[in-house]
PDB file of C-alpha atoms in Angstrom:
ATOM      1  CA  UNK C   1     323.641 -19.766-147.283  1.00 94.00           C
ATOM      2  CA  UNK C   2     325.196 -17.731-144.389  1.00 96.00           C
ATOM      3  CA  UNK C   3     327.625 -16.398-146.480  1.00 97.00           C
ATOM      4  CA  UNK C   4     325.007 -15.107-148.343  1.00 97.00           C
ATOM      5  CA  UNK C   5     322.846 -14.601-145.338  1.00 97.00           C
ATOM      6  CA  UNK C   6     325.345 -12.448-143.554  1.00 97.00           C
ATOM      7  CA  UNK C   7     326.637 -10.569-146.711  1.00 98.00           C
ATOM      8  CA  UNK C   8     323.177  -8.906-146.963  1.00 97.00           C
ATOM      9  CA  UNK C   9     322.630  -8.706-143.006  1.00 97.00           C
ATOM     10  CA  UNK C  10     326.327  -6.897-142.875  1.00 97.00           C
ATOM     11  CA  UNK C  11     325.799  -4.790-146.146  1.00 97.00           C
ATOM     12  CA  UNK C  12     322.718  -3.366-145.320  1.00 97.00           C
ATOM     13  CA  UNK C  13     324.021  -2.367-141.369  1.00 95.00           C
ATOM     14  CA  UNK C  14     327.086  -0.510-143.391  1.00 94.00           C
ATOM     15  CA  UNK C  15     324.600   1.404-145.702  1.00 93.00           C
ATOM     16  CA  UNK C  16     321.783   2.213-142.720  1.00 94.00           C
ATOM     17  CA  UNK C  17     322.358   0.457-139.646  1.00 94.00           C
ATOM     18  CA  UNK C  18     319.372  -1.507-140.423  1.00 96.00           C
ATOM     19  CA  UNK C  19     317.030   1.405-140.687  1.00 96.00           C
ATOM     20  CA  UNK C  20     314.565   2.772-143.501  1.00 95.00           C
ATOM     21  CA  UNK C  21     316.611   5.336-144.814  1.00 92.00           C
ATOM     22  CA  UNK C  22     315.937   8.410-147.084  1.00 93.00           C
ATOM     23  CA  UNK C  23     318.822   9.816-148.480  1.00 91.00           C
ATOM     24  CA  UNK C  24     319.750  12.557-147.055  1.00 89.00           C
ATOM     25  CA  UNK C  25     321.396  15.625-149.257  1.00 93.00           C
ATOM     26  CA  UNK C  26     322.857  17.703-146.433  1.00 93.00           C
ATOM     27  CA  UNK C  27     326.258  16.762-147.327  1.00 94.00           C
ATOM     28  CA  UNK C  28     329.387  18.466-146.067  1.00 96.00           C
ATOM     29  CA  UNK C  29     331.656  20.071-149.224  1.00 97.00           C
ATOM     30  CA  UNK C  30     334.612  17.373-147.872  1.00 96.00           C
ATOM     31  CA  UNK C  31     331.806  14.612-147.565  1.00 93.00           C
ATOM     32  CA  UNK C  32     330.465  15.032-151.345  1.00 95.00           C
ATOM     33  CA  UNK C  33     333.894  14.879-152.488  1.00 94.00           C
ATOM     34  CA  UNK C  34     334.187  11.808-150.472  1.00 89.00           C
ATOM     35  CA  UNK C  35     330.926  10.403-151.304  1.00 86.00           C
ATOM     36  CA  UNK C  36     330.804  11.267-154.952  1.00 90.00           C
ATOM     37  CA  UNK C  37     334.682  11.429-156.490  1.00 90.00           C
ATOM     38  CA  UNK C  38     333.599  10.653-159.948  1.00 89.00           C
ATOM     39  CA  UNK C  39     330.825  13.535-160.246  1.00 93.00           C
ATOM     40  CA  UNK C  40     333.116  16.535-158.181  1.00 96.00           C
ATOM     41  CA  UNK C  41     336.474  14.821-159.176  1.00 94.00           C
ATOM     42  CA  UNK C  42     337.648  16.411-156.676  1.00 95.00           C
ATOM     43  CA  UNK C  43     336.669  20.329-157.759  1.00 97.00           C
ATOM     44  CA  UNK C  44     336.375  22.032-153.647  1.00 97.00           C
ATOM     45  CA  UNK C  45     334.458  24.911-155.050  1.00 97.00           C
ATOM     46  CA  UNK C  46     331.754  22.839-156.834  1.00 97.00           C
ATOM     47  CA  UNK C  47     331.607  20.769-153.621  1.00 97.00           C
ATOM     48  CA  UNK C  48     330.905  23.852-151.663  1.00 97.00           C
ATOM     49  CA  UNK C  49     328.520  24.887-153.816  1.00 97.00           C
ATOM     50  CA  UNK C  50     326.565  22.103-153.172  1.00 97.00           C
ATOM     51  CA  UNK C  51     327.022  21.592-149.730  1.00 97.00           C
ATOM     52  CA  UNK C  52     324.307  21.419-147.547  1.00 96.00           C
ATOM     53  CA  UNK C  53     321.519  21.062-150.814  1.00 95.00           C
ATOM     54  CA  UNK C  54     321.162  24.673-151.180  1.00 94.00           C
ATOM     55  CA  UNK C  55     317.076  24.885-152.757  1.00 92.00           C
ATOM     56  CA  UNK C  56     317.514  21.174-153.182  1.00 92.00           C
ATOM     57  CA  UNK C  57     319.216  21.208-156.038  1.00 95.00           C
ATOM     58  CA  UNK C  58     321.777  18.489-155.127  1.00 96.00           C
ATOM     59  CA  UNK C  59     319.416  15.754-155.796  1.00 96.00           C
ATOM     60  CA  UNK C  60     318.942  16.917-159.948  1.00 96.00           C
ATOM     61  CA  UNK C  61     322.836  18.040-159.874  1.00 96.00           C
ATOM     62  CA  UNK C  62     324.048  14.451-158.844  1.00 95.00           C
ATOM     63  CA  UNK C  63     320.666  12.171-160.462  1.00 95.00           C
ATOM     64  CA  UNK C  64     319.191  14.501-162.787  1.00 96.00           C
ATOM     65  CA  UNK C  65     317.502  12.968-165.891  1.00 97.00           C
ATOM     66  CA  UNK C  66     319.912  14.588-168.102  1.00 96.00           C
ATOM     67  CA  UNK C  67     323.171  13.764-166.337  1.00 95.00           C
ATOM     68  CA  UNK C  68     325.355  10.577-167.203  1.00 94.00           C
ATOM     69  CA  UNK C  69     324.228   8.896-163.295  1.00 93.00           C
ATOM     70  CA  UNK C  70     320.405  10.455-163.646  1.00 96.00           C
ATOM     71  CA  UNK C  71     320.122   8.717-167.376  1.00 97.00           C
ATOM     72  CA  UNK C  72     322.343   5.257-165.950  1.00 95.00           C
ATOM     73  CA  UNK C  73     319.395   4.970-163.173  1.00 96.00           C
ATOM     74  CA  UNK C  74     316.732   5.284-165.657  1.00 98.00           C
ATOM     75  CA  UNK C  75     315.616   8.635-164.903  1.00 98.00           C
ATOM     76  CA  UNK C  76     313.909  10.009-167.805  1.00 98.00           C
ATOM     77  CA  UNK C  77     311.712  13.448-166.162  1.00 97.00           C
ATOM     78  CA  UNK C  78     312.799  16.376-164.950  1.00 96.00           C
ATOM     79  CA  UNK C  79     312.214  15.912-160.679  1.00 95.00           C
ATOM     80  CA  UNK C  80     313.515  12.308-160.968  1.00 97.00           C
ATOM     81  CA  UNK C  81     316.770  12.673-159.629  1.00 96.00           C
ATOM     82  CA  UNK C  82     314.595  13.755-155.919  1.00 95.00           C
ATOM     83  CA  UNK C  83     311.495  12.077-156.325  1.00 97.00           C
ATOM     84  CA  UNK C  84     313.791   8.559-156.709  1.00 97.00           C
ATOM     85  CA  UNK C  85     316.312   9.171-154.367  1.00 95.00           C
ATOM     86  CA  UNK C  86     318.212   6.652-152.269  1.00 94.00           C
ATOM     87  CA  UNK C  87     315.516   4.485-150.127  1.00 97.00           C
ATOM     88  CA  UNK C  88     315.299   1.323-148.146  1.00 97.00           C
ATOM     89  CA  UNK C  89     317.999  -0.573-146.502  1.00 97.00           C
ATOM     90  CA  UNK C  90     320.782  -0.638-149.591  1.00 96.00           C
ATOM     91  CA  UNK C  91     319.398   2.905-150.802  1.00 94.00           C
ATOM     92  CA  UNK C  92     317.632   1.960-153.917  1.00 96.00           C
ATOM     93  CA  UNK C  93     317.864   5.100-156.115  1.00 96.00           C
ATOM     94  CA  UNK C  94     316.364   6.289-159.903  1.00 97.00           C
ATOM     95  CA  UNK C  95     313.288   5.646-161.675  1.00 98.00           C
ATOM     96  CA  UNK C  96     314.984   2.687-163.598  1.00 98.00           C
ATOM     97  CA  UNK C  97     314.991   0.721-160.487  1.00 97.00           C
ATOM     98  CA  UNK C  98     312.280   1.802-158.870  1.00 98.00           C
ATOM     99  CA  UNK C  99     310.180   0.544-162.213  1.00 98.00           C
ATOM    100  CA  UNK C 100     311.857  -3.160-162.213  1.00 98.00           C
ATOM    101  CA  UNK C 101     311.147  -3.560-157.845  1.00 98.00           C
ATOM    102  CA  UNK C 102     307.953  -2.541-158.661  1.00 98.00           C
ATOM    103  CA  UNK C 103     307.298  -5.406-161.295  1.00 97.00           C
ATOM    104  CA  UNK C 104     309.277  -8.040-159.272  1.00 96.00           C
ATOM    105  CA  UNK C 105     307.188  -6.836-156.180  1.00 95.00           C
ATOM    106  CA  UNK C 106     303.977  -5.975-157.290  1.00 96.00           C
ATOM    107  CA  UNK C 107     303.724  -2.547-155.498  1.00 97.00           C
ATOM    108  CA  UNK C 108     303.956   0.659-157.349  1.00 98.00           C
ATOM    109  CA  UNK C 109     307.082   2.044-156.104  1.00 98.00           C
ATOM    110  CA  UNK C 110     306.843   4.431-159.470  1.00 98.00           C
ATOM    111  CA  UNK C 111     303.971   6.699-158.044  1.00 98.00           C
ATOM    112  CA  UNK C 112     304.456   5.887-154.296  1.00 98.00           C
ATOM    113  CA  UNK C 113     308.159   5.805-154.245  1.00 98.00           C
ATOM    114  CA  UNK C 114     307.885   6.308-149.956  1.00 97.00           C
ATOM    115  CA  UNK C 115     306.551   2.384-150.100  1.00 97.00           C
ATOM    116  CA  UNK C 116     310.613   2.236-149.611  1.00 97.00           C
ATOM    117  CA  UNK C 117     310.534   3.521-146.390  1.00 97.00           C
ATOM    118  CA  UNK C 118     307.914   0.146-145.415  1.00 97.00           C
ATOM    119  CA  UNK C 119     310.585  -2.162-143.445  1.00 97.00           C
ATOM    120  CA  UNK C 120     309.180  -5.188-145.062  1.00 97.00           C
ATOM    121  CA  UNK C 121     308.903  -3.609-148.496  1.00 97.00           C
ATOM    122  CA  UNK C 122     312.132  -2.642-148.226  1.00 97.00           C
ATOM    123  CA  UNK C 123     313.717  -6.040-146.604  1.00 97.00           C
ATOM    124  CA  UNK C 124     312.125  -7.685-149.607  1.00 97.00           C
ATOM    125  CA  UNK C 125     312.883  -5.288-152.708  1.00 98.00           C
ATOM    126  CA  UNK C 126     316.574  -5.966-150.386  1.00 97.00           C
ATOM    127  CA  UNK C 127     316.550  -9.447-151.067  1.00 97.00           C
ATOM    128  CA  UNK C 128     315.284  -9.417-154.544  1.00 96.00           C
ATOM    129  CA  UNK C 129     317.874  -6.938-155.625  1.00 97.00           C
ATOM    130  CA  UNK C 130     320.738  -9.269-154.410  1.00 97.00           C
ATOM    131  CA  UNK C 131     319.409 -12.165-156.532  1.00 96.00           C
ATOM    132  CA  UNK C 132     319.270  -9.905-159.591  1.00 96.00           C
ATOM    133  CA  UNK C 133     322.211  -8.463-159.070  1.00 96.00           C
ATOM    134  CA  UNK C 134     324.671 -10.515-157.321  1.00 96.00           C
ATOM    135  CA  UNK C 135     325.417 -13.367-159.392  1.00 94.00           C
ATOM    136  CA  UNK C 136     328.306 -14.778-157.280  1.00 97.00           C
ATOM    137  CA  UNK C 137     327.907 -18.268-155.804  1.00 97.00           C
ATOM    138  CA  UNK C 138     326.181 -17.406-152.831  1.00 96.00           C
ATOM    139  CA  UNK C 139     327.739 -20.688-151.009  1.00 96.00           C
ATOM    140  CA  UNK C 140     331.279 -19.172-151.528  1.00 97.00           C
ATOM    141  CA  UNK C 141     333.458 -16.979-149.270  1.00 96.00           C
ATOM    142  CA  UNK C 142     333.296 -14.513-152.668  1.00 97.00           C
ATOM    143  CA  UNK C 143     329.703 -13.658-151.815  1.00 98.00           C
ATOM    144  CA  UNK C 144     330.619 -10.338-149.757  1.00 98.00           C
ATOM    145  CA  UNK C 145     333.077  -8.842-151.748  1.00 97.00           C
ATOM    146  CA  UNK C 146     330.724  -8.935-155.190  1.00 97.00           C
ATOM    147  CA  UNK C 147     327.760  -7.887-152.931  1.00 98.00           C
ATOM    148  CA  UNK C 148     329.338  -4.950-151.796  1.00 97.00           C
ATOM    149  CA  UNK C 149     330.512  -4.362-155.195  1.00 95.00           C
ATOM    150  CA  UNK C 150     327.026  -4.830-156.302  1.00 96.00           C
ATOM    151  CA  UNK C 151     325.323  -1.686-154.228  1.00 94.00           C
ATOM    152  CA  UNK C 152     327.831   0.407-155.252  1.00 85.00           C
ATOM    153  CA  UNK C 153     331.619  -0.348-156.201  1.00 76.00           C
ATOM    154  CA  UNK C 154     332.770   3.240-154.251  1.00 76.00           C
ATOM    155  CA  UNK C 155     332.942   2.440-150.788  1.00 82.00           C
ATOM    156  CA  UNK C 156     334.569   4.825-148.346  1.00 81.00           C
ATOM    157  CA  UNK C 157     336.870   2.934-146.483  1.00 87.00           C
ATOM    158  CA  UNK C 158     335.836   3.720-142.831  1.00 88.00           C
ATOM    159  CA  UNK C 159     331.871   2.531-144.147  1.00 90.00           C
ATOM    160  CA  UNK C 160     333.653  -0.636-146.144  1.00 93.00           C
ATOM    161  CA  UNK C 161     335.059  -1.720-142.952  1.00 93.00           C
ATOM    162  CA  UNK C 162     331.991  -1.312-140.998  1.00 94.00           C
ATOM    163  CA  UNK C 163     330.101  -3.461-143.791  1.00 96.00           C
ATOM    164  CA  UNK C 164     332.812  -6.121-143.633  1.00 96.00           C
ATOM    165  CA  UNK C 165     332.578  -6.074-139.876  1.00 95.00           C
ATOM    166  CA  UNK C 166     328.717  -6.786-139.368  1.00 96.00           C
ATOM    167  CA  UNK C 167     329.402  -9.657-142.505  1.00 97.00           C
ATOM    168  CA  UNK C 168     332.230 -11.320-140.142  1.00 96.00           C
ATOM    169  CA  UNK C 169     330.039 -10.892-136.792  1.00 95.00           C
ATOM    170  CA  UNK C 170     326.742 -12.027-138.430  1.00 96.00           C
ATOM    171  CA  UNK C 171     328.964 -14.596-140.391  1.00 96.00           C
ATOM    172  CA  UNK C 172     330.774 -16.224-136.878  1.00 94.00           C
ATOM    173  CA  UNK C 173     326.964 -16.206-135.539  1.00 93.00           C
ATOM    174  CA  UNK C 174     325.241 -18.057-138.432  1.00 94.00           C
ATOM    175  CA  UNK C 175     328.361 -20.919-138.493  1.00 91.00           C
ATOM    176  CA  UNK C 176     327.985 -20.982-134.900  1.00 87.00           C
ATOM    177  CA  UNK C 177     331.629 -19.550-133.972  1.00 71.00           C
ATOM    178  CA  UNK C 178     332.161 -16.853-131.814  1.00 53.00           C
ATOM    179  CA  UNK C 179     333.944 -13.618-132.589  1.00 50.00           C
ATOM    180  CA  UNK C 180     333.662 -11.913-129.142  1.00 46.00           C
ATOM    181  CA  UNK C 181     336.233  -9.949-127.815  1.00 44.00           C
ATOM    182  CA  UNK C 182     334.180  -8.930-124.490  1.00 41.00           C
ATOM    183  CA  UNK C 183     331.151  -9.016-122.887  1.00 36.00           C
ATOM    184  CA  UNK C 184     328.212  -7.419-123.601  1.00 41.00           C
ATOM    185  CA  UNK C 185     328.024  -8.068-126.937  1.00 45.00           C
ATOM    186  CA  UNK C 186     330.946  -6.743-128.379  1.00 46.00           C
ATOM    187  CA  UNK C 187     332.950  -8.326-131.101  1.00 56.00           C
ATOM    188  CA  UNK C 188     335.719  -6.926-133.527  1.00 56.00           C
ATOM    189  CA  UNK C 189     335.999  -6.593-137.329  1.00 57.00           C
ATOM    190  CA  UNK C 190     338.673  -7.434-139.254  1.00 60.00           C
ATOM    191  CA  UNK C 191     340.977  -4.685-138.396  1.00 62.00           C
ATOM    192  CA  UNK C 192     340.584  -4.901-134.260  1.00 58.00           C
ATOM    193  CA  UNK C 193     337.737  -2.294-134.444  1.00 58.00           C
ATOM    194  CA  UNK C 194     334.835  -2.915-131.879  1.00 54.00           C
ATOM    195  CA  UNK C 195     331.170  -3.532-133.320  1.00 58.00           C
ATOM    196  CA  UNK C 196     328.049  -3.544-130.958  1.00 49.00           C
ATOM    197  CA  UNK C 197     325.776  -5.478-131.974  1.00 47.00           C
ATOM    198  CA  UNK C 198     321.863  -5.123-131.397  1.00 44.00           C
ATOM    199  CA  UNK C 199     322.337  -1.537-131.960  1.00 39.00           C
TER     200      UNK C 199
END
């Protein structure tokens, strides 16, 4: 379905711009309290403590395997929380799902958790997490919004508009419309804002 289709195309550009990612931890005090509202509900000082993963210790602090998050993502050892960190093109994170896209791939992601960082491991773990987890017709319009809500319901809105962007311009491409507002390539999102594409 291209609704489908460009749902995963456009979420995945939001999350990495199409690129193996490893999380990254170096975090801003203003950008964890963006990034993570529930876990520094809005506390400045614990942001800045954690800002810029002093000794690494923002990976256990946020996905630890005895926080509420580290035990919700299946993490169950002390080192979890970094060893199972964000990955791949949607940022697959904690043991708990590194453990089922291991079964459903056949690769052990649980002792080689970098596998994730393979493009084609991680376009496929990509794919096989949106038919687990997305159970909205995939022929409807309502794709994108329960896909998005699927990776992660707390979307900043500046990277919620740049995954609804990509959807519309890989959308208009896959029903064969055009969305250009240019040359060269560029095209708009919803709101006006310009997109280059092949970037």
């Amino acid at each position: 379905s291209p609704y489908a289709v460009a749902s995963i195309l456009g979420i995945a550009g939001g999350e990495t711009r199409w690129k193996t990612v490893e999380e990254s931890f170096n975090y801003t005090a203003a950008r964890l309290l963006e990034v993570f509202p529930s876990k520094f509900r809005g506390d400045q000082a614990l942001a800045q403590k954690y800002a810029g993963n002093p000794n690494n210790s923002l990976p256990e602090f946020l996905y630890g395997y005895d926080t509420p998050k580290g035990k919700e993502l299946g993490n169950t050892q002390p080192g979890d929380g970094a060893k199972y960190l964000g990955r791949g093109y949607i940022q697959i994170t904690g043991r708990g799902n590194y453990t089922v896209y291991s079964k459903l791939t056949g690769l052990d992601l649980i002792n080689n958790p970098q596998l994730l960082n393979n493009p084609s491991t991680a376009a496929e773990v990509t794919v096989q997490y949106f038919l687990r987890r997305c159970k909205a017709d995939p022929n409807s319009p309502s794709y994108f919004p329960a896909a998005v809500s699927a990776v992660g319901p707390h979307n900043p809105a500046n990277i919620l508009a740049r995954k609804k962007g990509y959807y519309e311009c890989f959308l208009g491409q896959l029903q064969g419309s055009t969305v250009s507002s240019g040359t060269g390539g560029i095209v708009t999102d919803s709101q006006g804002n310009p997109i280059k594409t092949g970037q």
